[in-house]
């Protein structure tokens, strides 16, 4: 595997040797592929000797991925502008390989509207932005702008390139909940909601398409079972809770797309309730929160929640992300004309270090993008602890 590693002038450049070491460990040792370790270091577009050996165009073609770590605000702006004043930005312009940037800068520089606008443009163009992490900074301040740790960057680079032709989630176990739940009032009546299950089913399909072993825990819906997915059918929130905890034990990723009832009738009446009173009161009791209980597990999988809101969508979703201690949350607006029981959807995904919006598209298309984003963040969060397997690299050889 050929990696062009661009190192730009941020303080985090001191981590570059560690990053190189990890990239070599992951990609070269044991594969007899010497490309990374054997490449010369170049810094000048106009170095005649180096250009004669391998021109910047050849270098751009040679790369399987271009990784810039650390990436300064300046290099992000240069790539956005499409200029090519130096070797690195010239390669970015000339390559057809994926490009990944690991930003590192002061937190005020990172949150500056100019940098955020550049980030959004880069992401729209399909450039992968890894991090940044949140924490104490070289300048002594706290905030978002730390370069991700080298092992997390190496793992993400692996997932991005290993994904070519191979599933991104090969060898991973993914558990998805979908659909509404039904909370019995008596033998013939129940409380439920307008969820169709389409989003959860599309997510289960998309994860299976990326090679994952998928268990889909589904409330009552009118949908065909997705191919290559194990479906566990449940009715109530309580049943969904039990089925999820049975499945999630050794899972890598948990996606809670179900619209689980928050309350159920405090007692289920054994016989059909007869109408006698003019006004009837139904006592409700809280259902267990499946998502929060999974996120709180000692060995919790990478946990993704959903927030279907009718107002203050982003604020409420960020609140749920923090309160339930999730890795990511998918926020979307629901109401009469959007969200539930439709074939399309728009969403904004939030995580501790940032967010990404997806305009309205089919639920199938949105699910594919959400699973790709989830895989990317899953590998980044796990770092070296659960490196993707090296066999994928051996396949490339
Ligand atoms: N969820 C869950 N178990 C529950 C309730 C919700 O797993 N008993 C999950 C949903 O699958 C979804 C997320 O939690 O991923 C939604 O969060 P929640 O705070 O429960 O949303 P609402 O039910 O809309 O809550 P609120 O009415 O407070 O907005």
GROMACS .gro file of C-alpha atoms and ligand atoms in nm:
model
  426
    1UNK     CA    1   0.000   0.000   0.000
    2UNK     CA    2   0.132   0.338  -0.098
    3UNK     CA    3   0.073   0.628   0.133
    4UNK     CA    4   0.169   0.987   0.066
    5UNK     CA    5   0.203   1.135   0.414
    6UNK     CA    6   0.192   1.513   0.421
    7UNK     CA    7   0.320   1.678   0.736
    8UNK     CA    8   0.227   2.045   0.767
    9UNK     CA    9   0.363   2.298   1.011
   10UNK     CA   10   0.152   2.246   1.323
   11UNK     CA   11   0.289   2.179   1.670
   12UNK     CA   12   0.145   1.826   1.647
   13UNK     CA   13   0.410   1.753   1.381
   14UNK     CA   14   0.617   1.614   1.667
   15UNK     CA   15   0.382   1.313   1.659
   16UNK     CA   16   0.471   1.243   1.295
   17UNK     CA   17   0.752   0.994   1.370
   18UNK     CA   18   0.512   0.793   1.588
   19UNK     CA   19   0.250   0.804   1.313
   20UNK     CA   20   0.505   0.683   1.054
   21UNK     CA   21   0.607   0.403   1.288
   22UNK     CA   22   0.243   0.295   1.329
   23UNK     CA   23   0.172   0.314   0.958
   24UNK     CA   24   0.478   0.099   0.892
   25UNK     CA   25   0.375  -0.149   1.160
   26UNK     CA   26   0.027  -0.177   1.020
   27UNK     CA   27   0.093  -0.173   0.654
   28UNK     CA   28   0.442  -0.293   0.584
   29UNK     CA   29   0.566  -0.547   0.837
   30UNK     CA   30   0.454  -0.893   0.748
   31UNK     CA   31   0.337  -0.804   0.402
   32UNK     CA   32   0.678  -0.773   0.236
   33UNK     CA   33   0.551  -0.446   0.095
   34UNK     CA   34   0.839  -0.205   0.138
   35UNK     CA   35   0.692   0.097  -0.034
   36UNK     CA   36   0.624   0.314   0.270
   37UNK     CA   37   0.954   0.260   0.442
   38UNK     CA   38   1.148   0.288   0.118
   39UNK     CA   39   1.019   0.625  -0.002
   40UNK     CA   40   1.231   0.933   0.011
   41UNK     CA   41   1.109   1.244   0.192
   42UNK     CA   42   1.020   1.526  -0.039
   43UNK     CA   43   0.939   1.883   0.042
   44UNK     CA   44   0.993   2.079  -0.275
   45UNK     CA   45   0.790   2.080  -0.594
   46UNK     CA   46   1.090   2.211  -0.784
   47UNK     CA   47   1.353   1.959  -0.676
   48UNK     CA   48   1.483   1.856  -1.022
   49UNK     CA   49   1.645   1.531  -0.913
   50UNK     CA   50   1.343   1.410  -0.719
   51UNK     CA   51   1.104   1.517  -0.996
   52UNK     CA   52   1.315   1.320  -1.246
   53UNK     CA   53   1.291   1.009  -1.025
   54UNK     CA   54   0.918   1.042  -0.964
   55UNK     CA   55   0.731   1.350  -1.076
   56UNK     CA   56   0.454   1.501  -0.865
   57UNK     CA   57   0.204   1.357  -1.112
   58UNK     CA   58   0.354   1.009  -1.077
   59UNK     CA   59   0.350   1.050  -0.700
   60UNK     CA   60  -0.018   1.149  -0.712
   61UNK     CA   61  -0.092   0.833  -0.915
   62UNK     CA   62   0.128   0.612  -0.698
   63UNK     CA   63  -0.066   0.698  -0.380
   64UNK     CA   64  -0.341   0.467  -0.255
   65UNK     CA   65  -0.422   0.739  -0.006
   66UNK     CA   66  -0.293   1.088   0.067
   67UNK     CA   67  -0.284   1.152   0.440
   68UNK     CA   68  -0.204   1.494   0.582
   69UNK     CA   69  -0.125   1.479   0.954
   70UNK     CA   70  -0.109   1.723   1.114
   71UNK     CA   71  -0.316   1.938   0.881
   72UNK     CA   72  -0.306   2.309   0.957
   73UNK     CA   73  -0.586   2.558   0.896
   74UNK     CA   74  -0.363   2.694   0.618
   75UNK     CA   75  -0.333   2.368   0.426
   76UNK     CA   76  -0.710   2.312   0.456
   77UNK     CA   77  -0.769   2.657   0.307
   78UNK     CA   78  -0.520   2.592   0.027
   79UNK     CA   79  -0.688   2.266  -0.069
   80UNK     CA   80  -1.030   2.434  -0.065
   81UNK     CA   81  -0.904   2.710  -0.295
   82UNK     CA   82  -0.768   2.455  -0.544
   83UNK     CA   83  -0.433   2.629  -0.557
   84UNK     CA   84  -0.112   2.432  -0.606
   85UNK     CA   85   0.167   2.647  -0.463
   86UNK     CA   86   0.359   2.354  -0.312
   87UNK     CA   87   0.423   1.985  -0.365
   88UNK     CA   88   0.160   1.862  -0.120
   89UNK     CA   89  -0.134   2.068  -0.250
   90UNK     CA   90  -0.026   1.988  -0.606
   91UNK     CA   91  -0.051   1.618  -0.525
   92UNK     CA   92  -0.393   1.672  -0.364
   93UNK     CA   93  -0.508   1.837  -0.685
   94UNK     CA   94  -0.360   1.570  -0.909
   95UNK     CA   95  -0.454   1.254  -0.721
   96UNK     CA   96  -0.755   1.033  -0.765
   97UNK     CA   97  -0.678   0.851  -0.441
   98UNK     CA   98  -0.875   0.923  -0.122
   99UNK     CA   99  -0.745   1.217   0.079
  100UNK     CA  100  -0.758   1.223   0.461
  101UNK     CA  101  -0.671   1.518   0.682
  102UNK     CA  102  -0.606   1.507   1.056
  103UNK     CA  103  -0.650   1.873   1.157
  104UNK     CA  104  -0.445   2.009   1.446
  105UNK     CA  105  -0.470   2.367   1.556
  106UNK     CA  106  -0.571   2.600   1.837
  107UNK     CA  107  -0.939   2.546   1.928
  108UNK     CA  108  -1.037   2.903   1.834
  109UNK     CA  109  -0.877   2.859   1.493
  110UNK     CA  110  -1.068   2.531   1.454
  111UNK     CA  111  -1.405   2.681   1.548
  112UNK     CA  112  -1.346   2.993   1.338
  113UNK     CA  113  -1.625   3.017   1.077
  114UNK     CA  114  -1.361   3.028   0.798
  115UNK     CA  115  -1.209   2.695   0.908
  116UNK     CA  116  -1.551   2.539   0.964
  117UNK     CA  117  -1.664   2.652   0.617
  118UNK     CA  118  -1.346   2.497   0.473
  119UNK     CA  119  -1.410   2.175   0.665
  120UNK     CA  120  -1.764   2.158   0.525
  121UNK     CA  121  -1.641   2.213   0.166
  122UNK     CA  122  -1.370   1.949   0.205
  123UNK     CA  123  -1.620   1.696   0.341
  124UNK     CA  124  -1.864   1.775   0.061
  125UNK     CA  125  -1.584   1.693  -0.184
  126UNK     CA  126  -1.537   1.356  -0.018
  127UNK     CA  127  -1.219   1.441   0.171
  128UNK     CA  128  -1.202   1.257   0.502
  129UNK     CA  129  -1.155   1.475   0.809
  130UNK     CA  130  -1.018   1.269   1.097
  131UNK     CA  131  -1.100   1.436   1.427
  132UNK     CA  132  -0.979   1.666   1.567
  133UNK     CA  133  -0.984   1.541   1.924
  134UNK     CA  134  -1.090   1.749   2.224
  135UNK     CA  135  -0.862   1.819   2.520
  136UNK     CA  136  -0.576   2.027   2.648
  137UNK     CA  137  -0.376   2.196   2.377
  138UNK     CA  138  -0.010   2.288   2.329
  139UNK     CA  139  -0.105   2.653   2.387
  140UNK     CA  140  -0.232   2.562   2.736
  141UNK     CA  141  -0.600   2.604   2.647
  142UNK     CA  142  -0.875   2.343   2.627
  143UNK     CA  143  -1.095   2.260   2.332
  144UNK     CA  144  -1.140   2.084   1.997
  145UNK     CA  145  -0.827   2.098   1.784
  146UNK     CA  146  -0.589   1.829   1.905
  147UNK     CA  147  -0.463   1.595   1.639
  148UNK     CA  148  -0.609   1.247   1.685
  149UNK     CA  149  -0.365   0.997   1.832
  150UNK     CA  150  -0.142   0.831   1.570
  151UNK     CA  151  -0.287   0.484   1.632
  152UNK     CA  152  -0.640   0.613   1.571
  153UNK     CA  153  -0.525   0.783   1.248
  154UNK     CA  154  -0.349   0.467   1.133
  155UNK     CA  155  -0.661   0.261   1.204
  156UNK     CA  156  -0.882   0.498   1.006
  157UNK     CA  157  -0.642   0.508   0.714
  158UNK     CA  158  -0.652   0.132   0.718
  159UNK     CA  159  -1.032   0.128   0.713
  160UNK     CA  160  -1.044   0.379   0.428
  161UNK     CA  161  -0.803   0.190   0.205
  162UNK     CA  162  -0.893  -0.160   0.324
  163UNK     CA  163  -1.247  -0.074   0.223
  164UNK     CA  164  -1.157  -0.091  -0.147
  165UNK     CA  165  -1.340  -0.397  -0.272
  166UNK     CA  166  -1.357  -0.539   0.083
  167UNK     CA  167  -1.641  -0.460   0.318
  168UNK     CA  168  -1.562  -0.180   0.563
  169UNK     CA  169  -1.713  -0.390   0.841
  170UNK     CA  170  -1.576  -0.731   0.743
  171UNK     CA  171  -1.548  -0.947   1.056
  172UNK     CA  172  -1.746  -0.698   1.268
  173UNK     CA  173  -2.073  -0.764   1.450
  174UNK     CA  174  -2.343  -0.497   1.428
  175UNK     CA  175  -2.671  -0.496   1.623
  176UNK     CA  176  -2.954  -0.272   1.499
  177UNK     CA  177  -3.294  -0.206   1.657
  178UNK     CA  178  -3.578  -0.094   1.429
  179UNK     CA  179  -3.947  -0.014   1.413
  180UNK     CA  180  -4.195   0.078   1.684
  181UNK     CA  181  -4.278  -0.118   1.996
  182UNK     CA  182  -4.628  -0.220   2.108
  183UNK     CA  183  -4.720  -0.181   2.472
  184UNK     CA  184  -5.026  -0.387   2.559
  185UNK     CA  185  -5.321  -0.225   2.738
  186UNK     CA  186  -5.537  -0.538   2.733
  187UNK     CA  187  -5.546  -0.846   2.506
  188UNK     CA  188  -5.674  -0.644   2.207
  189UNK     CA  189  -5.535  -0.293   2.248
  190UNK     CA  190  -5.192  -0.140   2.261
  191UNK     CA  191  -4.994   0.186   2.254
  192UNK     CA  192  -4.758   0.236   1.962
  193UNK     CA  193  -4.617   0.508   1.733
  194UNK     CA  194  -4.581   0.597   1.365
  195UNK     CA  195  -4.238   0.442   1.305
  196UNK     CA  196  -4.228   0.225   0.990
  197UNK     CA  197  -3.890   0.062   1.060
  198UNK     CA  198  -3.762   0.161   0.714
  199UNK     CA  199  -3.454   0.348   0.841
  200UNK     CA  200  -3.346   0.066   1.074
  201UNK     CA  201  -3.398  -0.197   0.804
  202UNK     CA  202  -3.198   0.012   0.555
  203UNK     CA  203  -2.917   0.047   0.812
  204UNK     CA  204  -2.911  -0.328   0.877
  205UNK     CA  205  -2.890  -0.389   0.500
  206UNK     CA  206  -2.614  -0.132   0.456
  207UNK     CA  207  -2.409  -0.284   0.741
  208UNK     CA  208  -2.450  -0.632   0.590
  209UNK     CA  209  -2.343  -0.495   0.250
  210UNK     CA  210  -2.021  -0.379   0.420
  211UNK     CA  211  -1.952  -0.734   0.532
  212UNK     CA  212  -2.077  -0.714   0.891
  213UNK     CA  213  -2.259  -0.991   1.075
  214UNK     CA  214  -2.587  -0.814   1.149
  215UNK     CA  215  -2.858  -0.888   1.405
  216UNK     CA  216  -3.171  -0.678   1.349
  217UNK     CA  217  -3.406  -0.658   1.645
  218UNK     CA  218  -3.734  -0.548   1.502
  219UNK     CA  219  -4.062  -0.429   1.644
  220UNK     CA  220  -4.381  -0.504   1.446
  221UNK     CA  221  -4.336  -0.368   1.091
  222UNK     CA  222  -4.455  -0.442   0.741
  223UNK     CA  223  -4.118  -0.489   0.574
  224UNK     CA  224  -3.936  -0.774   0.404
  225UNK     CA  225  -3.643  -0.917   0.598
  226UNK     CA  226  -3.317  -0.780   0.455
  227UNK     CA  227  -3.088  -1.034   0.287
  228UNK     CA  228  -2.795  -1.160   0.491
  229UNK     CA  229  -2.934  -1.028   0.820
  230UNK     CA  230  -3.053  -1.226   1.124
  231UNK     CA  231  -3.390  -1.082   1.231
  232UNK     CA  232  -3.521  -1.116   1.587
  233UNK     CA  233  -3.887  -1.013   1.613
  234UNK     CA  234  -4.017  -0.853   1.930
  235UNK     CA  235  -4.323  -0.657   2.036
  236UNK     CA  236  -4.272  -0.462   2.357
  237UNK     CA  237  -3.989  -0.238   2.480
  238UNK     CA  238  -3.920  -0.496   2.751
  239UNK     CA  239  -3.878  -0.773   2.488
  240UNK     CA  240  -3.659  -0.546   2.275
  241UNK     CA  241  -3.445  -0.472   2.581
  242UNK     CA  242  -3.390  -0.843   2.652
  243UNK     CA  243  -3.324  -0.935   2.287
  244UNK     CA  244  -3.077  -0.647   2.251
  245UNK     CA  245  -2.880  -0.742   2.560
  246UNK     CA  246  -2.870  -1.104   2.443
  247UNK     CA  247  -2.724  -0.991   2.109
  248UNK     CA  248  -2.500  -0.702   2.201
  249UNK     CA  249  -2.255  -0.883   2.428
  250UNK     CA  250  -1.976  -0.930   2.172
  251UNK     CA  251  -2.098  -0.666   1.924
  252UNK     CA  252  -1.865  -0.401   1.781
  253UNK     CA  253  -2.138  -0.153   1.692
  254UNK     CA  254  -2.492  -0.092   1.823
  255UNK     CA  255  -2.732   0.125   1.625
  256UNK     CA  256  -3.058   0.212   1.803
  257UNK     CA  257  -3.293   0.311   1.523
  258UNK     CA  258  -3.609   0.182   1.692
  259UNK     CA  259  -3.878   0.418   1.816
  260UNK     CA  260  -3.907   0.252   2.154
  261UNK     CA  261  -4.203   0.347   2.371
  262UNK     CA  262  -4.096   0.563   2.665
  263UNK     CA  263  -4.400   0.454   2.868
  264UNK     CA  264  -4.614   0.141   2.887
  265UNK     CA  265  -4.942   0.078   3.072
  266UNK     CA  266  -4.850   0.027   3.437
  267UNK     CA  267  -5.053  -0.293   3.438
  268UNK     CA  268  -5.180  -0.507   3.154
  269UNK     CA  269  -5.546  -0.590   3.209
  270UNK     CA  270  -5.608  -0.959   3.150
  271UNK     CA  271  -5.953  -0.931   2.993
  272UNK     CA  272  -6.075  -0.682   2.735
  273UNK     CA  273  -6.158  -0.355   2.910
  274UNK     CA  274  -6.529  -0.267   2.890
  275UNK     CA  275  -6.641   0.089   2.835
  276UNK     CA  276  -6.831   0.220   3.138
  277UNK     CA  277  -6.678   0.547   3.259
  278UNK     CA  278  -6.709   0.873   3.056
  279UNK     CA  279  -6.344   0.951   3.121
  280UNK     CA  280  -6.084   0.686   3.162
  281UNK     CA  281  -5.734   0.724   3.306
  282UNK     CA  282  -5.451   0.500   3.202
  283UNK     CA  283  -5.157   0.476   3.442
  284UNK     CA  284  -4.825   0.458   3.259
  285UNK     CA  285  -4.485   0.335   3.379
  286UNK     CA  286  -4.142   0.413   3.226
  287UNK     CA  287  -3.994   0.159   2.986
  288UNK     CA  288  -3.626   0.069   3.019
  289UNK     CA  289  -3.398   0.285   2.803
  290UNK     CA  290  -3.230   0.027   2.580
  291UNK     CA  291  -2.982   0.267   2.421
  292UNK     CA  292  -2.860   0.419   2.748
  293UNK     CA  293  -2.829   0.075   2.907
  294UNK     CA  294  -2.609  -0.051   2.620
  295UNK     CA  295  -2.392   0.263   2.624
  296UNK     CA  296  -2.342   0.213   2.999
  297UNK     CA  297  -2.209  -0.144   2.962
  298UNK     CA  298  -1.853  -0.193   3.080
  299UNK     CA  299  -1.747  -0.321   2.738
  300UNK     CA  300  -1.995  -0.112   2.542
  301UNK     CA  301  -1.995  -0.141   2.164
  302UNK     CA  302  -1.956   0.175   1.954
  303UNK     CA  303  -2.304   0.311   2.023
  304UNK     CA  304  -2.514   0.515   1.781
  305UNK     CA  305  -2.849   0.662   1.884
  306UNK     CA  306  -3.125   0.838   1.696
  307UNK     CA  307  -3.307   1.153   1.797
  308UNK     CA  308  -3.636   1.211   1.620
  309UNK     CA  309  -3.750   1.559   1.714
  310UNK     CA  310  -4.021   1.800   1.606
  311UNK     CA  311  -3.834   2.114   1.727
  312UNK     CA  312  -3.485   2.224   1.850
  313UNK     CA  313  -3.355   1.919   1.666
  314UNK     CA  314  -2.979   1.975   1.708
  315UNK     CA  315  -2.992   2.100   2.068
  316UNK     CA  316  -3.207   1.813   2.189
  317UNK     CA  317  -2.993   1.562   2.000
  318UNK     CA  318  -2.668   1.695   2.145
  319UNK     CA  319  -2.827   1.674   2.491
  320UNK     CA  320  -2.910   1.306   2.432
  321UNK     CA  321  -2.558   1.238   2.299
  322UNK     CA  322  -2.407   1.363   2.626
  323UNK     CA  323  -2.672   1.235   2.868
  324UNK     CA  324  -2.678   0.882   2.729
  325UNK     CA  325  -2.297   0.884   2.676
  326UNK     CA  326  -2.323   0.785   2.309
  327UNK     CA  327  -2.046   0.780   2.049
  328UNK     CA  328  -2.272   0.930   1.781
  329UNK     CA  329  -2.631   1.043   1.738
  330UNK     CA  330  -2.834   1.080   1.420
  331UNK     CA  331  -3.072   1.373   1.452
  332UNK     CA  332  -3.369   1.416   1.225
  333UNK     CA  333  -3.686   1.617   1.214
  334UNK     CA  334  -4.012   1.426   1.230
  335UNK     CA  335  -4.361   1.547   1.171
  336UNK     CA  336  -4.652   1.516   0.933
  337UNK     CA  337  -4.441   1.567   0.620
  338UNK     CA  338  -4.102   1.429   0.715
  339UNK     CA  339  -3.929   1.146   0.898
  340UNK     CA  340  -4.177   0.873   0.983
  341UNK     CA  341  -4.321   0.629   0.732
  342UNK     CA  342  -4.150   0.781   0.431
  343UNK     CA  343  -3.891   0.654   0.187
  344UNK     CA  344  -3.661   0.955   0.221
  345UNK     CA  345  -3.497   1.130   0.510
  346UNK     CA  346  -3.247   1.405   0.593
  347UNK     CA  347  -3.023   1.392   0.900
  348UNK     CA  348  -2.744   1.556   1.093
  349UNK     CA  349  -2.499   1.329   1.270
  350UNK     CA  350  -2.339   1.462   1.588
  351UNK     CA  351  -2.040   1.335   1.786
  352UNK     CA  352  -1.823   1.487   2.056
  353UNK     CA  353  -1.584   1.655   1.813
  354UNK     CA  354  -1.816   1.766   1.533
  355UNK     CA  355  -2.114   1.705   1.312
  356UNK     CA  356  -2.208   1.626   0.954
  357UNK     CA  357  -2.532   1.698   0.771
  358UNK     CA  358  -2.686   1.486   0.501
  359UNK     CA  359  -2.948   1.644   0.275
  360UNK     CA  360  -3.271   1.461   0.195
  361UNK     CA  361  -3.205   1.138   0.009
  362UNK     CA  362  -3.358   0.792  -0.003
  363UNK     CA  363  -3.337   0.603   0.327
  364UNK     CA  364  -3.126   0.340   0.146
  365UNK     CA  365  -2.876   0.600   0.033
  366UNK     CA  366  -2.871   0.777   0.367
  367UNK     CA  367  -2.823   0.443   0.546
  368UNK     CA  368  -2.519   0.363   0.328
  369UNK     CA  369  -2.362   0.698   0.414
  370UNK     CA  370  -2.445   0.664   0.784
  371UNK     CA  371  -2.285   0.318   0.798
  372UNK     CA  372  -1.970   0.448   0.623
  373UNK     CA  373  -1.947   0.734   0.873
  374UNK     CA  374  -2.011   0.495   1.163
  375UNK     CA  375  -1.735   0.260   1.041
  376UNK     CA  376  -1.493   0.551   1.012
  377UNK     CA  377  -1.563   0.672   1.365
  378UNK     CA  378  -1.569   0.319   1.503
  379UNK     CA  379  -1.215   0.251   1.379
  380UNK     CA  380  -1.095   0.593   1.492
  381UNK     CA  381  -1.239   0.542   1.842
  382UNK     CA  382  -1.100   0.193   1.884
  383UNK     CA  383  -0.746   0.285   1.774
  384UNK     CA  384  -0.492   0.008   1.800
  385UNK     CA  385  -0.693  -0.189   2.055
  386UNK     CA  386  -0.898  -0.344   1.777
  387UNK     CA  387  -0.696  -0.281   1.463
  388UNK     CA  388  -0.857  -0.409   1.150
  389UNK     CA  389  -0.695  -0.738   1.060
  390UNK     CA  390  -0.378  -0.741   0.858
  391UNK     CA  391  -0.505  -1.018   0.631
  392UNK     CA  392  -0.682  -0.755   0.425
  393UNK     CA  393  -0.345  -0.603   0.344
  394UNK     CA  394  -0.203  -0.941   0.250
  395UNK     CA  395  -0.490  -0.969  -0.001
  396UNK     CA  396  -0.372  -0.651  -0.169
  397UNK     CA  397  -0.021  -0.784  -0.214
  398LIG     N1  398  -3.439   0.449   2.292
  398LIG     C1  399  -3.418   0.326   2.351
  398LIG     N2  400  -3.500   0.282   2.452
  398LIG     C2  401  -3.602   0.358   2.495
  398LIG     C3  402  -3.625   0.484   2.437
  398LIG     C4  403  -3.543   0.526   2.336
  398LIG     O1  404  -3.325   0.256   2.311
  398LIG     N3  405  -3.680   0.313   2.592
  398LIG     C5  406  -3.348   0.497   2.188
  398LIG     C6  407  -3.408   0.509   2.052
  398LIG     O2  408  -3.390   0.391   1.976
  398LIG     C7  409  -3.328   0.625   1.993
  398LIG     C8  410  -3.304   0.713   2.113
  398LIG     O3  411  -3.309   0.627   2.225
  398LIG     O4  412  -3.203   0.583   1.944
  398LIG     C9  413  -3.406   0.820   2.131
  398LIG     O5  414  -3.381   0.885   2.252
  398LIG     P1  415  -3.497   0.928   2.352
  398LIG     O6  416  -3.435   1.024   2.448
  398LIG     O7  417  -3.563   0.814   2.414
  398LIG     O8  418  -3.592   0.996   2.254
  398LIG     P2  419  -3.739   1.020   2.279
  398LIG     O9  420  -3.811   0.891   2.305
  398LIG    O10  421  -3.786   1.096   2.163
  398LIG    O11  422  -3.730   1.100   2.416
  398LIG     P3  423  -3.792   1.238   2.452
  398LIG    O12  424  -3.936   1.210   2.447
  398LIG    O13  425  -3.740   1.267   2.586
  398LIG    O14  426  -3.744   1.335   2.345
   0.00000   0.00000   0.00000
